[in-house]
Short mmCIF file of C-alpha atoms and ligand atoms in Angstrom, two decimals:
data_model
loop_
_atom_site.label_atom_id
_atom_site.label_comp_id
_atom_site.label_asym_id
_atom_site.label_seq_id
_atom_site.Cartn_x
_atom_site.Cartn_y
_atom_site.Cartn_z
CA UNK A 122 52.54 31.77 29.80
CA UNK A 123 55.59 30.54 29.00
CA UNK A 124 57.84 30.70 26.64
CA UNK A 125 61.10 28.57 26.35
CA UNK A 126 61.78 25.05 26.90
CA UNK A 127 64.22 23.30 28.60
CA UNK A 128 64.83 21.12 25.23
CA UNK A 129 65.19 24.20 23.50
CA UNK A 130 67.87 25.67 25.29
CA UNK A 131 69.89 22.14 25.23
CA UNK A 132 69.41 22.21 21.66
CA UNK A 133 71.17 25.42 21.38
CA UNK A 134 68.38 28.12 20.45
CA UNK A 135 69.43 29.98 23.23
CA UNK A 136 73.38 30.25 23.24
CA UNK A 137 74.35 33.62 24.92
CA UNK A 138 71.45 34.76 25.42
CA UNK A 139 69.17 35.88 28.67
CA UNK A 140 65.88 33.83 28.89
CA UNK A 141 62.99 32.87 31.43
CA UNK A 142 62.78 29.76 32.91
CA UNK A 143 60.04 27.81 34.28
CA UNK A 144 60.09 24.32 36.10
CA UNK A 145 60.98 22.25 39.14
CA UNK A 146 63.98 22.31 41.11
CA UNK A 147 65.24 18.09 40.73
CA UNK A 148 68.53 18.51 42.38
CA UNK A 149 70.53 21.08 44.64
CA UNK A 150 73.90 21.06 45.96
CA UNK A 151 76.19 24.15 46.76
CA UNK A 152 78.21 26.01 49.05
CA UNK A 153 77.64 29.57 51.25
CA UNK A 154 78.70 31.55 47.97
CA UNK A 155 77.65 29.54 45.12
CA UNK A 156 74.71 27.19 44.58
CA UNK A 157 73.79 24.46 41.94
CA UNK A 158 70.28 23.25 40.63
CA UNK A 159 69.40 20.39 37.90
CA UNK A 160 65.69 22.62 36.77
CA UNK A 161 63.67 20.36 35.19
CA UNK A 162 60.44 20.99 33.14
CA UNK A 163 58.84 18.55 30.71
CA UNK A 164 61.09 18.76 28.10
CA UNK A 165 64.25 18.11 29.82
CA UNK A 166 66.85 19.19 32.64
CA UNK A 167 69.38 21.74 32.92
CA UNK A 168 72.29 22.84 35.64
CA UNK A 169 71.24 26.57 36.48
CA UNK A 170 74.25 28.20 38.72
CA UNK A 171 73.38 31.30 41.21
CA UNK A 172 75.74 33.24 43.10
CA UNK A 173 75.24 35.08 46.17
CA UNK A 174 77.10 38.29 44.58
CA UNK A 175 74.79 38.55 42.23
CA UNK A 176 71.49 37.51 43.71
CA UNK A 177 72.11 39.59 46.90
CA UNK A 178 71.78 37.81 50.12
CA UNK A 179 68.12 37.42 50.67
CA UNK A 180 67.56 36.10 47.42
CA UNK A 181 70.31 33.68 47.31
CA UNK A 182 69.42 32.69 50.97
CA UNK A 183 65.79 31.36 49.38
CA UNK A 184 67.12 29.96 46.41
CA UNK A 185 69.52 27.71 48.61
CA UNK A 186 67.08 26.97 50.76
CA UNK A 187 64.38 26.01 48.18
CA UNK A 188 63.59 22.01 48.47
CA UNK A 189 63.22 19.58 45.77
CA UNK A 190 60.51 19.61 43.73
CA UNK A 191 59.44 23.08 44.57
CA UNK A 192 58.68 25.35 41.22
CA UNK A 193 60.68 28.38 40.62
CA UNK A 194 60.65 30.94 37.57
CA UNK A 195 64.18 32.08 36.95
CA UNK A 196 65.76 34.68 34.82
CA UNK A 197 69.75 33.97 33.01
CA UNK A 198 72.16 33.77 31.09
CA UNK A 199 72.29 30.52 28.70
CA UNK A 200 76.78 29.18 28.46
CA UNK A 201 77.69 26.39 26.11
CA UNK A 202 79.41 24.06 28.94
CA UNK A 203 80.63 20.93 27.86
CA UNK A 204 81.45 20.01 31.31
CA UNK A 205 77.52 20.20 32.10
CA UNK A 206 74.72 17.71 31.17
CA UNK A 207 72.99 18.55 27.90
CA UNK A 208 76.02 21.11 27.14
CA UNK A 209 74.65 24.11 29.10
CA UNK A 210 74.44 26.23 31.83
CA UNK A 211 72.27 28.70 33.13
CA UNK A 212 74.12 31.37 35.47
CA UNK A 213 71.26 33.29 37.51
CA UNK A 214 70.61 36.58 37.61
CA UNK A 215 66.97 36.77 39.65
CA UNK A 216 65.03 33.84 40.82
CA UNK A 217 61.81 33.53 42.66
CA UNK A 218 60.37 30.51 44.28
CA UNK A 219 56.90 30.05 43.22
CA UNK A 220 55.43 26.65 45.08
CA UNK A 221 57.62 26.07 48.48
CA UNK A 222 58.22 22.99 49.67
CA UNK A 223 57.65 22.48 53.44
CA UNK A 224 61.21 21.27 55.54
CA UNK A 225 58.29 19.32 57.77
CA UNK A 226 57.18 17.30 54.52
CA UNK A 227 60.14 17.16 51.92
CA UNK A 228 59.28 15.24 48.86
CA UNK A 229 58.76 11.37 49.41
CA UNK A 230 60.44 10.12 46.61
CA UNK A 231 63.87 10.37 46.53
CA UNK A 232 66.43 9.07 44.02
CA UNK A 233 67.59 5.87 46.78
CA UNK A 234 63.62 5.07 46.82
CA UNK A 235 63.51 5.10 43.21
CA UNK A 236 66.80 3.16 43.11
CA UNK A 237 65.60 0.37 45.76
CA UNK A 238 62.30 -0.05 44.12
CA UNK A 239 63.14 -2.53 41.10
CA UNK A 240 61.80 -0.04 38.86
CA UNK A 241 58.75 1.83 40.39
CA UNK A 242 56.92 -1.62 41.82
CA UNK A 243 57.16 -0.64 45.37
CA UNK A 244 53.67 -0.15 47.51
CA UNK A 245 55.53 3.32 48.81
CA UNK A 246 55.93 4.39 44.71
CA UNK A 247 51.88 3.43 43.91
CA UNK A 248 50.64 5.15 47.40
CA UNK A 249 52.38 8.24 45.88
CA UNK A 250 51.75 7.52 42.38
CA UNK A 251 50.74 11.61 42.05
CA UNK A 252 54.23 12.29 42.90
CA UNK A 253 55.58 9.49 40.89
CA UNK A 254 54.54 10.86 37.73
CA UNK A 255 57.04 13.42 37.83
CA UNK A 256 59.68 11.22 38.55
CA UNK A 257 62.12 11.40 35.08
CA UNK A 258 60.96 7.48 33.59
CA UNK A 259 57.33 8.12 34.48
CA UNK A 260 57.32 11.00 32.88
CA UNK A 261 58.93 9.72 29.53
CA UNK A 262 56.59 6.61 29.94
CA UNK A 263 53.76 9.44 29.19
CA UNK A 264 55.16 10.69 26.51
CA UNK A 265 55.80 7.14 24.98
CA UNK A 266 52.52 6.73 25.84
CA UNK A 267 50.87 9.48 24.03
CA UNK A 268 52.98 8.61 21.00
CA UNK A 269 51.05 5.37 21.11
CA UNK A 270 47.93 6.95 21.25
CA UNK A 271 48.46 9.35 18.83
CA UNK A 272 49.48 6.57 16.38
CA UNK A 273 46.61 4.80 16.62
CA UNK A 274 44.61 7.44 15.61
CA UNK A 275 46.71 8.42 12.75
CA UNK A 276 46.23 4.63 11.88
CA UNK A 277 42.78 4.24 11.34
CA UNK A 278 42.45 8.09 10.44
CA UNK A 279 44.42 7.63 7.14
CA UNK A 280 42.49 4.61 6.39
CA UNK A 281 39.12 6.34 6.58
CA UNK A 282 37.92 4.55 9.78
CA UNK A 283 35.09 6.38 11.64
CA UNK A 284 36.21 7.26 15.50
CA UNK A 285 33.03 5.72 17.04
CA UNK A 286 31.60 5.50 21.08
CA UNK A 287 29.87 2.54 22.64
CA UNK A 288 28.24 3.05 26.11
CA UNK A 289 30.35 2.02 29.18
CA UNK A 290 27.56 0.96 31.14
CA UNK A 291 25.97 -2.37 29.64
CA UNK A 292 23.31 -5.03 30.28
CA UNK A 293 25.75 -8.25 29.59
CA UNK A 294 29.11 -9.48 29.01
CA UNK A 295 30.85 -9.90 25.67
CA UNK A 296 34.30 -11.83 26.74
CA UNK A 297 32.40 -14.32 29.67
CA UNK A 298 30.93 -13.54 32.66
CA UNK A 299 33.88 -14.25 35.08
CA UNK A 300 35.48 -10.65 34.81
CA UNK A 301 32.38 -9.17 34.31
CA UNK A 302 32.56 -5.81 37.36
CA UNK A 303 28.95 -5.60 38.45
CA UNK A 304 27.42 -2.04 39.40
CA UNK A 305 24.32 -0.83 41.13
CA UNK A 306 22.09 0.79 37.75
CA UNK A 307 18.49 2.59 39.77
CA UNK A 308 17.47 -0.82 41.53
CA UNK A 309 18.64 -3.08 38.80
CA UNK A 310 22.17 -4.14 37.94
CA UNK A 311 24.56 -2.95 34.92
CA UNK A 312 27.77 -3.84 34.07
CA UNK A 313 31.15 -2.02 33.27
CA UNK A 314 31.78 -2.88 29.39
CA UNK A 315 34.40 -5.37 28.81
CA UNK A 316 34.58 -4.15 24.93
CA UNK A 317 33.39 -1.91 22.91
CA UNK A 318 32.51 -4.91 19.96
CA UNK A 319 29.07 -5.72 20.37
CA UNK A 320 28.04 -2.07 20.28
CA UNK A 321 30.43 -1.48 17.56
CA UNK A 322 29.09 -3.98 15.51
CA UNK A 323 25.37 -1.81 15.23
CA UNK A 324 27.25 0.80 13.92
CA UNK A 325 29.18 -1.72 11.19
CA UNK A 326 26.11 -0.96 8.86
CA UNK A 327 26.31 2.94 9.04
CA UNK A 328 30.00 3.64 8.99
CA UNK A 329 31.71 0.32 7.71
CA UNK A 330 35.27 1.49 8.81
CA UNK A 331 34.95 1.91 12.46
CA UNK A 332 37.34 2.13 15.84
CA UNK A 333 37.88 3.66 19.34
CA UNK A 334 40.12 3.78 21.70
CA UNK A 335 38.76 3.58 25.11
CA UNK A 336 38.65 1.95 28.52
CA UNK A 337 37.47 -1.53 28.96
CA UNK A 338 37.10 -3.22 32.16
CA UNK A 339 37.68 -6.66 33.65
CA UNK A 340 37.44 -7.75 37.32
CA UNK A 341 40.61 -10.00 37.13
CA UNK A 342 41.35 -10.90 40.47
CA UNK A 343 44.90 -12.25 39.54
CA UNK A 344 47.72 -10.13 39.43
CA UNK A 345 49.82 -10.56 36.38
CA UNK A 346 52.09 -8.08 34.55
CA UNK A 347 49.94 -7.77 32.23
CA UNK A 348 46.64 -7.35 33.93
CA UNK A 349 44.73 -4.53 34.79
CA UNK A 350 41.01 -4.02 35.80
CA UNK A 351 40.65 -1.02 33.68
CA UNK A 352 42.89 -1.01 30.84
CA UNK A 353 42.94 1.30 26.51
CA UNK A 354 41.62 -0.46 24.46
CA UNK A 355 41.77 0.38 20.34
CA UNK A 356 39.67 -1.79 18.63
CA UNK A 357 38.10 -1.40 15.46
CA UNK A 358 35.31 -2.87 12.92
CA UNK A 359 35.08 -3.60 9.41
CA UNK A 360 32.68 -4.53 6.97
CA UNK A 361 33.12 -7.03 4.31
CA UNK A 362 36.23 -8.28 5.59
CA UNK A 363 37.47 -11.96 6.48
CA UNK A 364 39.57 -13.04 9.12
CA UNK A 365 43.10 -12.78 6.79
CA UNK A 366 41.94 -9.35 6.25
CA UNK A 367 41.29 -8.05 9.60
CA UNK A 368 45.07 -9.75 10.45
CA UNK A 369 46.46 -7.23 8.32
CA UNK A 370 45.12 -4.04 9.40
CA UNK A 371 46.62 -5.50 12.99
CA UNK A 372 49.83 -6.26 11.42
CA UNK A 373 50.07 -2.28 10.24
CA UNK A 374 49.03 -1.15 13.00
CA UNK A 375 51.60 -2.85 14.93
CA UNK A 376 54.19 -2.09 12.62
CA UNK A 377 53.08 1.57 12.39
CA UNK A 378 53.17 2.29 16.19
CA UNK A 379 56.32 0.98 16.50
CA UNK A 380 57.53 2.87 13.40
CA UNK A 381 56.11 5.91 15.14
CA UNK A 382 57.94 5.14 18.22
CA UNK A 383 61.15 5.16 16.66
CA UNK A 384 60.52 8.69 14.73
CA UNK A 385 58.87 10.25 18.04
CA UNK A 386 60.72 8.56 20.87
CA UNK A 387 63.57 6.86 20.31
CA UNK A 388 65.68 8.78 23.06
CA UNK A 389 62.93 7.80 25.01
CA UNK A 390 63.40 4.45 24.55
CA UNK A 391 66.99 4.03 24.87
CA UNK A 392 66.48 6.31 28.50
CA UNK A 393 64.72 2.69 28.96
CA UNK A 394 67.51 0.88 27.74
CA UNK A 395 65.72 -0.75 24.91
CA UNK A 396 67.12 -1.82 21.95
CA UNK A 397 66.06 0.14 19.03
CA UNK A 398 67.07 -2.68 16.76
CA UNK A 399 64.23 -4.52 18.14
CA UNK A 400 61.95 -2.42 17.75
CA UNK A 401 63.08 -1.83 14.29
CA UNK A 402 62.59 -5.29 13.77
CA UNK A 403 58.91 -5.23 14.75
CA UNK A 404 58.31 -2.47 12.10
CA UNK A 405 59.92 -3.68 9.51
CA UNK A 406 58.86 -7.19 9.29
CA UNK A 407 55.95 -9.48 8.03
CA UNK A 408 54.17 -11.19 11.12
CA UNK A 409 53.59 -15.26 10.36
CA UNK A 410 50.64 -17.12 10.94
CA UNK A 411 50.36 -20.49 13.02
CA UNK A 412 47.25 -21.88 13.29
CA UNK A 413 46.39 -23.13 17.25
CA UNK A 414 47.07 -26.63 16.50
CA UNK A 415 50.63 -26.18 15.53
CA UNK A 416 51.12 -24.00 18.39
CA UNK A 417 49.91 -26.69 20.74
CA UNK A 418 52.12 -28.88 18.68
CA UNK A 419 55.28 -26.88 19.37
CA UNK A 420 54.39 -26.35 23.31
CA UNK A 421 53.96 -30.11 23.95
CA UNK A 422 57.26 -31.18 22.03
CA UNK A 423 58.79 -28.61 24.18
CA UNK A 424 57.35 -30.88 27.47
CA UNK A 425 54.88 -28.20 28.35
CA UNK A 426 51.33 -29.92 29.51
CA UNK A 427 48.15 -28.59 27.34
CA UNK A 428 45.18 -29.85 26.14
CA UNK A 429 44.02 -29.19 22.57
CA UNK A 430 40.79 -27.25 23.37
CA UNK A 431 42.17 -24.97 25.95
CA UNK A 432 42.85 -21.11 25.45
CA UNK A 433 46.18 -20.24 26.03
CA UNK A 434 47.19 -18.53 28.92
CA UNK A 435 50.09 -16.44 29.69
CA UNK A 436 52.69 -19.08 31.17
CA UNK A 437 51.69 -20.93 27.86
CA UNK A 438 51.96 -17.78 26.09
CA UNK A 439 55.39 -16.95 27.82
CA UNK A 440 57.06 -20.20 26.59
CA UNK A 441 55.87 -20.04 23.06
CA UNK A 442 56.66 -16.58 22.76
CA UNK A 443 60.09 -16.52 23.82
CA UNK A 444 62.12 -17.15 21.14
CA UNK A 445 59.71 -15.18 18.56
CA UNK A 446 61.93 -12.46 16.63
CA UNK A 447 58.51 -10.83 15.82
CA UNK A 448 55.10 -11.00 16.90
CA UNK A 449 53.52 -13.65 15.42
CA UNK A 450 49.60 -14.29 14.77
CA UNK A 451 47.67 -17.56 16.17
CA UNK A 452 44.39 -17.85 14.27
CA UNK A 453 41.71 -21.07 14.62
CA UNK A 454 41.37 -21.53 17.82
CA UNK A 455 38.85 -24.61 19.28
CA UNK A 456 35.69 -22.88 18.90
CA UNK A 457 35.11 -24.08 23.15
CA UNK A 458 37.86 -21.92 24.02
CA UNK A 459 36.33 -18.61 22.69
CA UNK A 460 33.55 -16.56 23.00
CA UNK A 461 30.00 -16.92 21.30
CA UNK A 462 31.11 -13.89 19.04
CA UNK A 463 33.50 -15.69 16.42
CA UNK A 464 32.13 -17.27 13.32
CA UNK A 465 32.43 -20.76 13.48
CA UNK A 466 35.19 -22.31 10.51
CA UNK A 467 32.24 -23.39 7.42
CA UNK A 468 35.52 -25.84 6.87
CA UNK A 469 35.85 -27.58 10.16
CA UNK A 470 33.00 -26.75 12.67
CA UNK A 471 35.66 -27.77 15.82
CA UNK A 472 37.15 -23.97 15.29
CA UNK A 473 36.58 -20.82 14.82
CA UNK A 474 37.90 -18.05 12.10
CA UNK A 475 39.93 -16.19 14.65
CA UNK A 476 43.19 -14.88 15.85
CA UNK A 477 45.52 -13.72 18.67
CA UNK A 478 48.70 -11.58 18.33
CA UNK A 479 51.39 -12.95 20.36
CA UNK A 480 54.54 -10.50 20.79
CA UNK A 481 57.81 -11.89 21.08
CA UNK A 482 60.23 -11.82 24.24
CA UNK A 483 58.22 -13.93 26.68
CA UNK A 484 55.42 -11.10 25.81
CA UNK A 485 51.87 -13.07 24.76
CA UNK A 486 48.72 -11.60 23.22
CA UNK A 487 47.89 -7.85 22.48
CA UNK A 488 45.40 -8.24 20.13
CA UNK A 489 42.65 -10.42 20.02
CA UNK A 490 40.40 -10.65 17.15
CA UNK A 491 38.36 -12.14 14.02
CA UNK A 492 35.03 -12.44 12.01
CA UNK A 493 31.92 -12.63 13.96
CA UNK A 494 29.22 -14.59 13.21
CA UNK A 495 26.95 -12.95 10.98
CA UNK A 496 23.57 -14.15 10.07
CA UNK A 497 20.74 -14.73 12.51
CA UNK A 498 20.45 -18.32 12.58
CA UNK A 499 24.25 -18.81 13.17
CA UNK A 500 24.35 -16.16 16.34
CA UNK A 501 21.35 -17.89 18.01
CA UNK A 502 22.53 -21.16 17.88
CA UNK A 503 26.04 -19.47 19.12
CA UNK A 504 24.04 -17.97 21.94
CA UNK A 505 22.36 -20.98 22.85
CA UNK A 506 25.20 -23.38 22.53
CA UNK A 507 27.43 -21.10 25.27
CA UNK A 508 24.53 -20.83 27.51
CA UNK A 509 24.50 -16.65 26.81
CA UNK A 510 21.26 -15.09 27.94
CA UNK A 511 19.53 -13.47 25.16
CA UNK A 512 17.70 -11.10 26.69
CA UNK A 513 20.51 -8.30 26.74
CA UNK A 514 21.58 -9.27 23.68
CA UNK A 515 18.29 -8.76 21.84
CA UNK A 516 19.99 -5.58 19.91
CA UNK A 517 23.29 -7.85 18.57
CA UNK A 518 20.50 -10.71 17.51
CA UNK A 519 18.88 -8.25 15.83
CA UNK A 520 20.90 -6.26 13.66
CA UNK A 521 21.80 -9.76 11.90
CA UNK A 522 18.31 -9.48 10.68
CA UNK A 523 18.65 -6.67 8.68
CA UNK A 524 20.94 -6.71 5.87
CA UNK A 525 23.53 -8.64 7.54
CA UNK A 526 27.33 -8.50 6.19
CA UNK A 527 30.43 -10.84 6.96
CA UNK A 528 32.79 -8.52 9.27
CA UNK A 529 34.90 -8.83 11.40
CA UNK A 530 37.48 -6.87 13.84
CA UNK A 531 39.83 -6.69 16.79
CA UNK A 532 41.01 -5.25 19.87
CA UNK A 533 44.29 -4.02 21.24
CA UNK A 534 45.75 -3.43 24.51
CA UNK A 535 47.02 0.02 24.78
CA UNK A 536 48.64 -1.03 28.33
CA UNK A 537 50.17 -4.12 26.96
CA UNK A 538 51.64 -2.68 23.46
CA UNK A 539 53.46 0.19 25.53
CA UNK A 540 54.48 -1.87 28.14
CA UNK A 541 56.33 -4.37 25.25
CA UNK A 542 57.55 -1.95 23.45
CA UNK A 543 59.33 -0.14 26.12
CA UNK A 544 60.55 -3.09 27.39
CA UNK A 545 58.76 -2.73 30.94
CA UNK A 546 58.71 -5.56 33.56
CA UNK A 547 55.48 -4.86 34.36
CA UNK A 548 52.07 -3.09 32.44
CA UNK A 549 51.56 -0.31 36.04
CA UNK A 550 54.85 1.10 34.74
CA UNK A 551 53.10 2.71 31.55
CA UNK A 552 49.67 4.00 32.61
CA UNK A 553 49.21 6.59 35.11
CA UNK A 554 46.97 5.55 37.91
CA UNK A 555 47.25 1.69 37.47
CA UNK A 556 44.08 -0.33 38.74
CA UNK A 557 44.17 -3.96 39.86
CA UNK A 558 41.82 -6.20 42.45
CA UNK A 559 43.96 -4.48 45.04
CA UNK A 560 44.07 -0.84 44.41
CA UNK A 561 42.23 2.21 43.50
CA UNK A 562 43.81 4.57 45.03
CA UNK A 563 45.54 7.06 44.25
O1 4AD B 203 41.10 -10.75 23.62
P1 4AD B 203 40.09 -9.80 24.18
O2 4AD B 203 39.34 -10.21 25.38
O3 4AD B 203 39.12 -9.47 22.97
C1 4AD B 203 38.06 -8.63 23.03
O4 4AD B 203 37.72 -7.95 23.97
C2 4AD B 203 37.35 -8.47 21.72
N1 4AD B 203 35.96 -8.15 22.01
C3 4AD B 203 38.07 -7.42 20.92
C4 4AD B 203 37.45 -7.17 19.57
O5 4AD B 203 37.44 -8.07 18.74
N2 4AD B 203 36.92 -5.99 19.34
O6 4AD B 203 40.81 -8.41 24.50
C5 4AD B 203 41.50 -7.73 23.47
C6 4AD B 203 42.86 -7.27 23.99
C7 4AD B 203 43.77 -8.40 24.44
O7 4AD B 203 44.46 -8.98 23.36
C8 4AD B 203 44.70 -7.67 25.38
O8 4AD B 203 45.72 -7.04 24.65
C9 4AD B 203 43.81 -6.60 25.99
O9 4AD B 203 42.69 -6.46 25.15
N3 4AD B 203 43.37 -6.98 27.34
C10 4AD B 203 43.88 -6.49 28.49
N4 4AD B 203 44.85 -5.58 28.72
C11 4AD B 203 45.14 -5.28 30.01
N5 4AD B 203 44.49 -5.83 31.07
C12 4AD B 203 43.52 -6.74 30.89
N6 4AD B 203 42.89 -7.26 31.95
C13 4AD B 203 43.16 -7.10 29.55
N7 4AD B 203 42.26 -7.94 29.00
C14 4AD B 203 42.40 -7.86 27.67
MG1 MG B 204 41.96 -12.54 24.11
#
């Protein structure tokens, strides 16, 4: 096991006192009597000092000869030294390499790599995206990461929401057929889910308050910064609840990750160089609505070319978004631009009661959402209108039969809220293995 943290010992818990340390050699410099490491583990870095007087020959021969990245347990003395980053050093007493690295096969990535590679974008970085991860942004990216994750769940946990799992391999598509990733199912042929709604939205009746957070799938073949084939996705269901509604759970949510962010990771983020202030903005504040029209409105007096009727994609969404201080909803789109899903408006039947969360900065959507249509008749005309088989769909048709409910819900990209928030050029910075039309590997 072990027992103290590099964090721990910057913090000061440690001051003149011996401890053990566990971790990664990150840098190494010295001379033939006196040799320097930065240690890292995943808390943090910190200069550890050995001397050949005290670590006898042989030992201090190893310990200088030890290449980056190789792990080493290590036994000293903790000095408050402001001259050192993080305000200590270590001076070694024993230290014993525990993973070598091999002088044939040094560690790929080296700071110039990570310097010349606009930020981790590089084919070299993804073909050794298991080494990248250890790399001192990835590795806060994870964290960052997690803290999104974890407040999503707190979200929807306070609230009394239901954690709830929908099957990954399905019979049909839920957001159109053109990004639907076909697999080989015993002879027949099964999809990889592109939501977890449909499924979801059986379960509406039993648990009224419902979300996940899991992978969804899309065979996009275009490669955007904000596209991935397998991306998080939290999305959540709720009975009884209109379109206005629904917005504000996404609102909160929105504004309680990024409150989160700023309690959890704020260091983090400014290792990022993102502005706080921003951030604090998107917690703090209400989001506004604009219904589609208006946004079409603004895009055409700015000389962009769009047709009332089409969705909006992301160099519409870039435009619009630019100049947003906060994210702002779009709800009513055309009813021809969105899936069979959304209830059509019982005011105007040319739109439907939905909406899309744009974020500001150039951003675009991260959540989609709205109330689905809910009785029987309604969903098969829906079905029949778009041309959607019903065959796989027989289960969706049918639950309206039985005591059906208005509801509603939406979903959220994990990939695309972390990669806003921290400000990333591109969403393969914040997820591990990234997966595009290109690339599965690593
Ligand atoms: O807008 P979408 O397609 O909506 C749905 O899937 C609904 N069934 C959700 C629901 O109501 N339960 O996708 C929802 C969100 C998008 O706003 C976007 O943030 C993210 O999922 N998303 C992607 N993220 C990364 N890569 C992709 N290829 C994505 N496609 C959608
Ligand atoms: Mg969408």
């Amino acid at each position: 096991m072990k027992n103290v943290w590099i964090s721990d010992v910057q913090t000061g818990q440690f001051d003149g006192q011996s401890v053990e340390l566990k971790g990664w050699i990150k840098r190494s410099r010295g001379s033939s009597k006196i040799h320097f490491i930065v240690l890292r583990d995943s808390t943090g870095t910190i200069q550890c000092v050995g001397k050949r007087e005290d670590l006898g020959d042989e030992s201090f021969q190893n310990f200088k000869a030890a290449l980056i990245e190789s792990s080493v347990i290590l036994h000293g003395h903790v000095n408050v030294d402001e001259r050192a980053e993080g305000g200590h050093e270590i001076s070694i007493q024993s230290i014993s390499i525990i993973g070598a690295v091999d002088a044939e096969r040094p560690f790929p990535i080296t700071e110039s790599a990570m310097v010349s590679s606009d930020g981790g974008e590089t084919e070299f970085l993804l073909d050794n995206r298991h080494l990248y991860l250890r790399t001192s942004r990835m590795t806060k990216m994870l964290q960052v990461r997690s803290s999104v994750f974890g407040a999503i769940h707190s979200y929807f946990r306070q609230r009394k929401f239901t954690e709830y799992q929908a099957p990954n391999f399905v019979a049909g598509a839920v957001e159109g057929g053109s990004t639907l990733f076909e697999v080989p199912y015993f002879g027949k042929k099964a999809y990889l889910t592109q939501s977890w709604q449909l499924y979801a939205e059986a379960a509406m009746p039993a648990l009224e308050r419902l979300y996940t957070i899991a992978p969804s799938f899309r065979a996009e073949k275009s490669r955007t910064r904000r596209h991935l084939t397998e991306f998080w996705h939290a999305e959540m269901e709720v009975a009884w609840a209109n379109n206005a509604e629904i917005m504000q759970y996404g609102e909160e949510l929105v504004r309680h990750i990024s409150t989160t962010l700023l309690e959890e990771r704020s260091e983090e983020l400014k290792s990022f160089d993102r502005d706080l202030g921003l951030i604090e903005r998107y917690a703090e504040n209400q989001y506004p609505r604009m219904r589609y029209d208006e946004a079409v409105e603004t895009l055409q007096s700015m000389g962009i070319e769009i047709e009332w009727g089409q969705d909006l994609d992301y160099s519409k969404e870039k435009v619009l978004t630019q100049d947003f201080d906060v994210p702002h909803f779009l709800t009513h789109y055309p009813k021809v631009a969105k899936p069979f899903y959304h209830r059509v408006d019982p005011d105007d039947g040319n739109y439907v009661l939905c909406h899309d969360l744009l974020a500001p900065e150039g951003y675009g959507e991260i959540i989609g959402g709205g109330e689905r249509t809910w009785t029987e008749e309604e969903i098969l005309h829906r079905i029949d209108e778009e041309g959607v088989p019903r065959e796989p769909n027989q289960f969706y048709i049918d639950i309206r039969s039985y005591g059906g409910v208005p509801h509603g819900g939406f979903g959220l990209g994990v990939d695309r809220v972390c990669s806003w928030l921290t400000g990333a050029e591109h969403i393969r910075e914040v997820i591990p293995f990234p997966r595009d039309s290109r690339r599965v590997t690593p």
